[in-house]
Amino acid sequence: MPTTHAALLVIHRIIYNVYFHPLSSFPGPFWVRATILWYIYHIYHADNHLAVQQLHLKYGPVVRVAPNEFLYLSPNIRKSIFGYKPNSPENIKDPAQSMKGYQGSGRDTILTAPCEEHGKMRRLLSHSFSDKALKEQEPVFAFYVDLVMEKLHDACVEPVDIFTTFDVIDHLVFAKPFDCLSSTKYHFWVSFFFETVRAITLMRSLNRERPLIIPTLMRLLPKDEQGILDPEELELNVPILIAAGSETTATLMSGATYFIGKDPRVYGKLVKEIRSAFKTKEEITISRVGELKYLSTVLDEALRLYPPTPTNRSRMLLPQGTTMEGQYIPDNALVGINFYAAFRSESKFHHGEEFVPERFLHNDHNDEFKHDRRDVLQPFYLALVEMRLIMARLLSEFDFEILPKSDRWIDQKSYVVWAKPLLMVRLRPVGKA
């Protein structure tokens, strides 16, 4: 009897989800509309980004990906989902993805705080990642970029695995490096981050149905505001800063290297711009690399094809519901965007699957990357600073090519972030045959 009762409940739920749910009019495969199992399956197999892209190709710009969730492709809808309007409530972050109280404090982080509190945190933390503050830390960048180049020259023709990202950002936050570069091994914290992120991703989908020393951040906050963002708030936000800045840098750096190495035309054009701009390594500064227009477009295009977070980004609509694209959306529905699918959509990007940096020279595509005010944290600017410096030094001192074993490097699984395999390249110092 209990088994029969349970079976009837499941059948009832499936019939309701498919035919009577407030989202029943939204297109999607039967099992996607019926249960959460399709969603969990693709999260578990780490191919959700590809599955969602295929759904959009088959069903169009609006598609249901779970009984209570649907996704848009349209760039015009992003402000309605993620945007902030003064004196208006904002849509709630998906509770299944909330990190509130993840360290047991119950306090908000910059990702979970209400809009007013989020603005305060963002404003204060922005001092530490502003253009002025990062330029003050330029000796730190120079030290680690020099170390990267030294390791590359030592390895030269042999493939090498470089651990740039965490060393730079953790020094800026903690004033103490993880020594990934000098030891060429992952620090425990780094390994723990990558191992944990897989489990977190699966738990998020199922959820639907220590004091830290922070001398640099405290030092860079204006003196009259140091008491506003207390040490506990800094402690809660530091892991987010590390993940946002360092993982963005690692993704952007490896993705750009792959796309450049696979495209001789782009490679030649970028090499010409960099080598004609600098004669010595001392000339390669934060200010100077920011003036390289083609390098900036290459990084934008790499970010478009290889976004740091390829998973769905959703918000829960407010209790009164809303109207989007002329269609009423009921309250408590999850609505969002998968940026991997959106940034490759032919409806917005001509030849969207191809690496064409020139598209950013003449079009205002940059607005596509201002999609969520909580994604565009200041550590993203840190990632651009790191990447510009590293790429400028790399291509001023080396020629490189992608080795055959990494030809399909881009075919990766995705959790919260990409599961990046080693990117094997052959290096040759400039001027040597």
Coordinates of C-alpha atoms in Angstrom, one line a residue:
M1 CA 0.0 0.0 0.0
P2 CA 2.7 2.6 0.9
T3 CA 4.4 1.8 -2.4
T4 CA 1.2 2.2 -4.4
H5 CA 0.5 5.5 -2.6
A6 CA 4.0 6.8 -3.4
A7 CA 3.7 5.8 -7.0
L8 CA 0.3 7.6 -7.3
L9 CA 1.9 10.7 -5.8
V10 CA 4.7 10.6 -8.3
I11 CA 2.3 10.2 -11.2
H12 CA 0.2 13.0 -9.9
R13 CA 3.2 15.3 -9.6
I14 CA 4.3 14.5 -13.2
I15 CA 0.9 15.2 -14.6
Y16 CA 0.7 18.4 -12.7
N17 CA 4.1 19.6 -13.7
V18 CA 3.5 18.8 -17.4
Y19 CA -0.1 20.0 -17.9
F20 CA -1.2 22.2 -15.0
H21 CA 2.0 23.9 -13.6
P22 CA 2.1 27.7 -14.1
L23 CA 5.1 27.1 -16.4
S24 CA 3.3 24.4 -18.4
S25 CA 3.1 26.7 -21.5
F26 CA 6.9 27.0 -21.7
P27 CA 8.5 24.7 -24.2
G28 CA 10.9 21.8 -23.3
P29 CA 11.2 18.0 -23.5
F30 CA 8.6 16.0 -21.6
W31 CA 10.9 14.7 -18.9
V32 CA 12.4 18.2 -18.4
R33 CA 9.0 19.5 -17.6
A34 CA 7.9 16.5 -15.6
T35 CA 10.7 16.0 -13.0
I36 CA 14.0 17.4 -11.8
L37 CA 15.8 14.2 -12.8
W38 CA 17.0 15.6 -16.2
Y39 CA 18.5 18.5 -14.5
I40 CA 20.3 16.4 -11.9
Y41 CA 21.5 13.9 -14.5
H42 CA 23.3 16.6 -16.5
I43 CA 24.7 18.3 -13.4
Y44 CA 26.0 15.0 -12.3
H45 CA 27.6 14.3 -15.7
A46 CA 28.9 17.8 -15.8
D47 CA 27.6 18.6 -19.3
N48 CA 24.7 20.9 -18.3
H49 CA 26.1 23.7 -20.5
L50 CA 25.9 21.6 -23.6
A51 CA 22.5 20.1 -22.8
V52 CA 21.0 23.6 -22.3
Q53 CA 22.6 24.8 -25.5
Q54 CA 20.9 21.9 -27.4
L55 CA 17.6 22.7 -25.8
H56 CA 17.8 26.3 -27.0
L57 CA 18.7 25.2 -30.5
K58 CA 15.7 22.9 -30.6
Y59 CA 13.1 24.9 -28.6
G60 CA 14.1 28.5 -29.2
P61 CA 15.1 31.5 -27.0
V62 CA 12.9 30.5 -24.0
V63 CA 13.1 26.9 -22.7
R64 CA 12.1 25.1 -19.6
V65 CA 14.9 23.2 -17.9
A66 CA 13.2 22.0 -14.8
P67 CA 9.6 21.9 -13.5
N68 CA 10.0 25.3 -11.9
E69 CA 12.8 26.9 -13.9
F70 CA 13.2 28.2 -17.4
L71 CA 16.0 30.1 -19.2
Y72 CA 16.2 32.9 -21.7
L73 CA 18.7 33.6 -24.5
S74 CA 17.6 37.2 -25.2
P75 CA 20.2 39.8 -24.0
N76 CA 17.4 42.3 -23.5
I77 CA 16.0 40.2 -20.6
R78 CA 19.1 40.3 -18.5
K79 CA 18.3 43.6 -16.8
S80 CA 14.9 42.3 -15.9
I81 CA 16.3 39.2 -14.2
F82 CA 19.5 40.5 -12.6
G83 CA 19.2 44.2 -12.8
Y84 CA 18.7 46.6 -9.9
K85 CA 16.1 49.5 -10.0
P86 CA 16.2 52.1 -7.3
N87 CA 13.4 51.9 -4.8
S88 CA 12.3 48.6 -6.3
P89 CA 12.8 45.1 -4.8
E90 CA 15.1 42.8 -6.7
N91 CA 14.5 39.2 -7.7
I92 CA 15.8 36.7 -5.1
K93 CA 18.8 34.5 -5.7
D94 CA 18.0 30.9 -6.2
P95 CA 17.7 29.5 -2.6
A96 CA 19.3 26.3 -3.7
Q97 CA 22.5 28.2 -4.7
S98 CA 22.6 30.5 -1.7
M99 CA 25.8 30.6 0.3
K100 CA 24.3 32.5 3.2
G101 CA 25.7 31.3 6.5
Y102 CA 28.0 28.8 4.8
Q103 CA 30.6 29.3 7.6
G104 CA 28.0 29.0 10.3
S105 CA 27.6 32.7 11.1
G106 CA 24.3 33.3 9.3
R107 CA 25.6 36.6 8.1
D108 CA 25.5 37.8 4.5
T109 CA 28.3 37.8 2.0
I110 CA 28.6 40.1 -1.0
L111 CA 26.8 37.4 -3.0
T112 CA 23.8 37.0 -0.6
A113 CA 23.4 40.4 0.9
P114 CA 20.2 42.4 0.2
C115 CA 20.8 45.2 -2.4
E116 CA 21.5 48.0 0.1
E117 CA 24.0 45.9 2.1
H118 CA 25.5 44.5 -1.1
G119 CA 26.1 48.0 -2.3
K120 CA 27.9 48.9 0.9
M121 CA 30.1 45.8 0.7
R122 CA 30.8 46.2 -3.0
R123 CA 31.7 49.9 -2.5
L124 CA 34.2 49.2 0.4
L125 CA 35.8 46.1 -1.3
S126 CA 36.1 48.1 -4.5
H127 CA 38.8 50.2 -2.9
S128 CA 41.0 47.1 -2.7
F129 CA 40.5 46.2 -6.3
S130 CA 40.4 49.7 -7.9
D131 CA 42.7 50.8 -10.6
K132 CA 44.7 52.9 -8.1
A133 CA 45.0 50.1 -5.6
L134 CA 46.1 47.5 -8.1
K135 CA 48.7 49.9 -9.5
E136 CA 50.1 50.3 -6.0
Q137 CA 50.5 46.5 -6.0
E138 CA 52.3 46.5 -9.3
P139 CA 55.6 45.3 -7.7
V140 CA 53.7 42.2 -6.6
F141 CA 52.4 41.5 -10.1
A142 CA 55.8 42.2 -11.6
F143 CA 57.4 39.7 -9.1
Y144 CA 55.1 36.9 -10.0
V145 CA 55.0 37.6 -13.7
D146 CA 58.9 37.5 -13.6
L147 CA 58.7 34.2 -11.8
V148 CA 56.3 32.8 -14.4
M149 CA 58.7 33.8 -17.2
E150 CA 61.6 32.4 -15.3
K151 CA 59.8 29.0 -15.0
L152 CA 58.9 29.1 -18.7
H153 CA 62.5 29.8 -19.8
D154 CA 63.7 27.0 -17.5
A155 CA 61.3 24.5 -19.1
C156 CA 61.6 26.0 -22.6
V157 CA 60.7 23.3 -25.1
E158 CA 59.2 21.0 -22.5
P159 CA 55.5 21.3 -21.6
V160 CA 55.1 23.0 -18.2
D161 CA 52.2 23.4 -15.8
I162 CA 52.1 27.0 -14.5
F163 CA 50.4 27.9 -11.2
T164 CA 50.0 31.7 -11.6
T165 CA 46.6 32.5 -10.4
F166 CA 46.4 31.6 -6.8
D167 CA 49.8 33.0 -6.0
V168 CA 49.0 36.4 -7.2
I169 CA 45.5 36.9 -5.7
D170 CA 46.3 35.3 -2.4
H171 CA 49.3 37.5 -1.9
L172 CA 47.1 40.5 -2.6
V173 CA 44.5 39.3 -0.1
F174 CA 46.6 37.6 2.5
A175 CA 50.0 39.1 1.9
K176 CA 51.3 35.5 1.9
P177 CA 51.6 33.3 -1.3
F178 CA 50.6 29.7 -1.6
D179 CA 53.9 29.0 -3.3
C180 CA 52.4 27.2 -6.2
L181 CA 54.8 28.7 -8.6
S182 CA 58.0 28.2 -6.6
S183 CA 57.1 24.6 -5.6
T184 CA 55.0 23.7 -8.8
K185 CA 52.6 21.9 -6.5
Y186 CA 49.1 22.8 -5.4
H187 CA 48.7 24.2 -1.9
F188 CA 46.2 22.3 0.2
W189 CA 43.7 25.1 0.0
V190 CA 43.9 25.2 -3.8
S191 CA 43.4 21.4 -4.1
F192 CA 40.6 21.5 -1.6
F193 CA 38.8 24.3 -3.6
F194 CA 38.8 22.2 -6.8
E195 CA 37.8 19.0 -5.1
T196 CA 35.0 20.6 -3.1
V197 CA 33.4 22.5 -6.1
R198 CA 32.3 19.3 -7.7
A199 CA 30.4 18.1 -4.7
I200 CA 28.9 21.6 -4.1
T201 CA 27.5 21.6 -7.7
L202 CA 25.6 18.3 -7.2
M203 CA 24.3 19.3 -3.8
R204 CA 22.9 22.6 -5.3
S205 CA 20.7 20.7 -7.7
L206 CA 19.5 18.2 -5.1
N207 CA 18.8 21.1 -2.7
R208 CA 16.0 22.3 -4.9
E209 CA 13.6 19.5 -4.3
R210 CA 39.5 30.5 11.5
P211 CA 40.4 33.4 11.6
L212 CA 41.9 34.9 8.4
I213 CA 44.6 37.5 8.2
I214 CA 43.7 40.2 5.6
P215 CA 46.3 42.9 5.8
T216 CA 46.1 44.1 2.3
L217 CA 42.3 44.6 2.2
M218 CA 42.3 46.4 5.6
R219 CA 45.3 48.6 4.5
L220 CA 43.6 49.7 1.2
L221 CA 40.2 50.5 2.8
P222 CA 39.9 54.3 3.4
K223 CA 40.7 55.0 7.1
D224 CA 37.3 56.6 7.8
E225 CA 35.5 53.5 6.5
Q226 CA 37.6 50.7 8.1
G227 CA 35.1 50.2 10.9
I228 CA 32.1 49.7 8.6
L229 CA 33.2 46.4 7.1
D230 CA 34.2 44.4 10.1
P231 CA 36.8 41.6 10.2
E232 CA 34.1 38.9 10.2
E233 CA 32.6 40.4 7.1
L234 CA 36.0 40.4 5.5
E235 CA 36.6 36.8 6.6
L236 CA 33.3 35.7 5.0
N237 CA 34.0 37.5 1.7
V238 CA 37.7 36.5 1.3
P239 CA 36.9 32.9 -0.1
I240 CA 34.6 34.6 -2.6
L241 CA 37.3 37.1 -3.6
I242 CA 39.8 34.3 -4.1
A243 CA 37.4 32.2 -6.2
A244 CA 36.1 35.1 -8.3
G245 CA 39.5 36.6 -9.0
S246 CA 41.7 33.5 -9.3
E247 CA 39.3 31.2 -11.1
T248 CA 38.4 33.9 -13.5
T249 CA 42.1 34.5 -14.2
A250 CA 42.8 30.8 -14.6
T251 CA 39.9 30.3 -17.0
L252 CA 40.6 33.4 -19.0
M253 CA 44.3 32.7 -19.2
S254 CA 44.0 29.1 -20.3
G255 CA 41.1 29.8 -22.7
A256 CA 42.8 32.7 -24.4
T257 CA 46.0 30.7 -24.7
Y258 CA 44.1 27.8 -26.4
F259 CA 42.2 30.0 -28.8
I260 CA 45.2 32.1 -29.8
G261 CA 47.4 29.0 -30.3
K262 CA 44.7 27.3 -32.5
D263 CA 44.3 30.4 -34.7
P264 CA 47.4 31.4 -36.7
R265 CA 45.7 34.6 -38.0
V266 CA 44.8 35.9 -34.5
Y267 CA 48.2 34.7 -33.1
G268 CA 50.1 36.7 -35.8
K269 CA 48.1 39.8 -35.3
L270 CA 48.4 39.8 -31.5
V271 CA 52.1 39.1 -31.6
K272 CA 52.6 42.0 -34.0
E273 CA 50.7 44.4 -31.7
I274 CA 52.6 43.3 -28.5
R275 CA 56.1 43.2 -30.0
S276 CA 55.8 46.5 -31.7
A277 CA 54.6 48.1 -28.5
F278 CA 57.3 47.0 -26.2
K279 CA 61.1 46.7 -26.6
T280 CA 61.9 45.7 -23.0
K281 CA 60.1 43.9 -20.2
E282 CA 60.3 47.0 -18.1
E283 CA 58.0 48.8 -20.5
I284 CA 55.2 46.2 -19.9
T285 CA 53.2 47.9 -17.2
I286 CA 49.6 47.8 -16.1
S287 CA 49.0 51.2 -17.8
R288 CA 50.7 50.3 -21.0
V289 CA 49.0 46.9 -21.5
G290 CA 45.7 48.5 -21.0
E291 CA 46.3 50.5 -24.2
L292 CA 46.6 47.3 -26.4
K293 CA 43.2 47.3 -28.2
Y294 CA 43.6 43.9 -30.0
L295 CA 44.7 42.2 -26.8
S296 CA 41.6 43.5 -25.1
T297 CA 39.4 42.2 -27.8
V298 CA 41.1 38.8 -27.7
L299 CA 40.4 38.5 -24.0
D300 CA 36.8 39.6 -24.5
E301 CA 36.3 36.9 -27.2
A302 CA 37.9 34.3 -25.0
L303 CA 35.6 35.2 -22.2
R304 CA 32.6 35.0 -24.5
L305 CA 33.4 31.5 -25.7
Y306 CA 34.8 30.2 -22.4
P307 CA 32.9 32.0 -19.6
P308 CA 34.2 31.3 -16.1
T309 CA 30.8 30.1 -14.8
P310 CA 29.1 27.9 -17.5
T311 CA 26.3 26.8 -15.3
N312 CA 22.8 28.3 -15.2
R313 CA 22.4 31.6 -13.3
S314 CA 18.8 32.0 -12.0
R315 CA 16.7 34.2 -9.8
M316 CA 13.5 33.5 -8.0
L317 CA 10.8 36.0 -9.1
L318 CA 9.1 38.2 -6.5
P319 CA 5.8 37.1 -4.9
Q320 CA 3.8 39.3 -7.2
G321 CA 5.3 37.8 -10.3
T322 CA 6.3 39.9 -13.3
T323 CA 5.9 40.3 -17.1
M324 CA 8.9 39.5 -19.4
E325 CA 9.0 39.7 -23.1
G326 CA 5.2 40.3 -23.1
Q327 CA 4.5 37.1 -21.1
Y328 CA 3.4 37.0 -17.5
I329 CA 5.7 34.9 -15.2
P330 CA 4.2 33.6 -12.0
D331 CA 5.7 34.2 -8.6
N332 CA 8.4 31.9 -7.1
A333 CA 9.4 30.7 -10.6
L334 CA 13.1 30.4 -11.3
V335 CA 14.2 32.4 -14.4
G336 CA 17.7 32.8 -15.6
I337 CA 20.3 32.5 -18.3
N338 CA 23.0 30.0 -19.2
F339 CA 25.8 32.2 -20.3
Y340 CA 27.6 29.5 -22.3
A341 CA 24.6 29.0 -24.5
A342 CA 23.7 32.7 -24.6
F343 CA 27.2 33.9 -25.6
R344 CA 27.4 31.4 -28.4
S345 CA 23.9 32.1 -29.8
E346 CA 23.8 32.9 -33.5
S347 CA 20.9 35.3 -32.8
K348 CA 23.3 37.7 -31.1
F349 CA 26.8 36.7 -32.2
H350 CA 27.4 36.1 -35.9
H351 CA 29.3 32.8 -36.3
G352 CA 28.9 32.4 -32.5
E353 CA 30.9 29.2 -32.3
E354 CA 34.0 30.8 -33.9
F355 CA 36.8 32.8 -32.3
V356 CA 36.6 36.2 -34.0
P357 CA 38.1 38.9 -31.7
E358 CA 37.4 41.6 -34.3
R359 CA 33.7 41.5 -33.4
F360 CA 34.5 43.6 -30.3
L361 CA 36.4 46.3 -32.3
H362 CA 33.2 47.7 -33.9
N363 CA 30.3 46.5 -31.8
D364 CA 29.1 47.3 -28.4
H365 CA 29.1 43.6 -27.5
N366 CA 30.7 44.5 -24.1
D367 CA 27.2 45.1 -22.7
E368 CA 26.7 41.4 -23.0
F369 CA 29.2 40.9 -20.3
K370 CA 27.6 43.3 -17.8
H371 CA 24.8 40.8 -17.2
D372 CA 24.8 40.5 -13.5
R373 CA 26.0 43.2 -11.1
R374 CA 27.0 40.5 -8.7
D375 CA 29.1 38.7 -11.3
V376 CA 31.1 41.7 -12.3
L377 CA 33.0 42.0 -9.0
Q378 CA 36.2 44.0 -8.8
P379 CA 38.3 40.8 -8.8
F380 CA 37.3 40.4 -12.4
Y381 CA 39.3 43.6 -13.1
L382 CA 42.2 41.9 -11.2
A383 CA 41.9 39.0 -13.6
L384 CA 42.1 41.3 -16.6
V385 CA 45.2 43.0 -15.2
E386 CA 46.9 39.7 -14.5
M387 CA 46.0 38.3 -17.9
R388 CA 47.1 41.4 -19.9
L389 CA 50.5 41.4 -18.1
I390 CA 51.1 37.7 -18.5
M391 CA 50.0 37.5 -22.1
A392 CA 52.1 40.5 -23.1
R393 CA 55.2 39.1 -21.4
L394 CA 54.5 35.6 -22.8
L395 CA 54.2 36.7 -26.5
S396 CA 57.0 39.2 -26.2
E397 CA 59.4 36.5 -25.0
F398 CA 58.1 33.3 -26.6
D399 CA 56.5 31.8 -29.6
F400 CA 54.3 28.9 -28.7
E401 CA 52.1 26.2 -30.3
I402 CA 49.4 23.9 -28.9
L403 CA 50.6 20.3 -28.8
P404 CA 48.4 17.6 -30.6
K405 CA 47.4 16.0 -27.2
S406 CA 45.6 19.3 -26.3
D407 CA 43.8 19.8 -29.7
R408 CA 40.5 19.1 -28.0
W409 CA 41.3 20.7 -24.7
I410 CA 38.2 22.9 -25.0
D411 CA 35.9 19.9 -24.8
Q412 CA 35.5 20.0 -21.0
K413 CA 33.1 19.1 -18.2
S414 CA 31.7 21.9 -16.2
Y415 CA 30.7 22.0 -12.5
V416 CA 30.5 25.4 -10.9
V417 CA 33.7 26.1 -12.9
W418 CA 35.4 24.2 -15.7
A419 CA 37.3 20.9 -15.1
K420 CA 40.4 22.1 -16.9
P421 CA 42.9 19.4 -18.1
L422 CA 46.5 20.4 -18.6
L423 CA 47.0 22.6 -21.6
M424 CA 50.2 21.3 -23.2
V425 CA 52.2 23.8 -25.3
R426 CA 55.6 23.9 -26.9
L427 CA 57.5 27.1 -26.2
R428 CA 60.4 28.6 -28.1
P429 CA 62.2 31.8 -26.9
V430 CA 61.9 34.6 -29.4
G431 CA 64.9 34.8 -31.8
K432 CA 65.8 31.2 -31.4
A433 CA 65.2 28.7 -34.2

